[in-house]
Amino acid sequence: MEDCVFCKIIKGEIPSDKVYEDEEILAFKDINPAAPIHILVIPKKHIPSLVELEQGDEEIIGKIYRIINKIAKEQGIDNKGFRVIVNCGKDGGQEVNHLHFHLLGGKQLGEKIV
Ligand code: AMP
Ligand code: ZN
């Protein structure tokens, strides 16, 4: 999508601090980290949010969790733990309309809602 900041990151039009990339998935450090480790994991396919998931997207969502597992181990937070958050829509507080998984860790995470 032309005006999507994450699509621009994927295309290299906006710089990012990449931690993982393959043909389908990109992971990069959040520009405004909420924890010592705050990485965004996104599909390269422009899926606006969880609401727009289509049949056939199951594979990429499953793969994203496998990459989160790999990154958590590489970042050394697999033993102490971490949190994965997907904000969706207005009430969910989603600000960037390209599906993204927040991987947060490196400290005791507060403000537990559920
Ligand atoms: P959300 O509120 O769930 O839509 O999360 C969007 C996240 O994207 C926020 O945590 C922002 O800090 C992050 N973000 C926005 N622009 C960039 C960027 N250019 N590079 C890295 N992270 C970004
Ligand atoms: Zn996009």
PDB file of C-alpha atoms and ligand atoms in Angstrom, residues 1-8 10 42-48 96-99, ligand 2:
ATOM      1  CA  MET A   1       0.000   0.000   0.000  1.00  0.00           C
ATOM      2  CA  GLU A   2       1.361   3.376  -1.034  1.00  0.00           C
ATOM      3  CA  ASP A   3       0.781   5.356   2.156  1.00  0.00           C
ATOM      4  CA  CYS A   4       1.566   2.563   4.598  1.00  0.00           C
ATOM      5  CA  VAL A   5       4.623   3.254   6.764  1.00  0.00           C
ATOM      6  CA  PHE A   6       5.347  -0.454   7.255  1.00  0.00           C
ATOM      7  CA  CYS A   7       5.091  -1.165   3.509  1.00  0.00           C
ATOM      8  CA  LYS A   8       7.638   1.638   3.060  1.00  0.00           C
ATOM      9  CA  ILE A  10       9.529  -3.341   3.714  1.00  0.00           C
ATOM     10  CA  ILE A  42       4.992  -8.138  10.329  1.00  0.00           C
ATOM     11  CA  PRO A  43       3.894 -10.014   7.232  1.00  0.00           C
ATOM     12  CA  LYS A  44       5.243  -8.462   4.028  1.00  0.00           C
ATOM     13  CA  LYS A  45       1.743  -8.840   2.619  1.00  0.00           C
ATOM     14  CA  HIS A  46      -0.260  -5.702   3.437  1.00  0.00           C
ATOM     15  CA  ILE A  47      -2.941  -7.049   5.770  1.00  0.00           C
ATOM     16  CA  PRO A  48      -4.512  -3.952   7.412  1.00  0.00           C
ATOM     17  CA  VAL A  96      -0.450   1.628  12.027  1.00  0.00           C
ATOM     18  CA  ASN A  97      -2.861  -0.129   9.690  1.00  0.00           C
ATOM     19  CA  HIS A  98      -0.537  -2.954   8.665  1.00  0.00           C
ATOM     20  CA  LEU A  99      -0.867  -6.058  10.832  1.00  0.00           C
TER      21      LEU A  99
HETATM   22 ZN    ZN B   2       1.390  -1.974   4.612  1.00  0.00          ZN
END
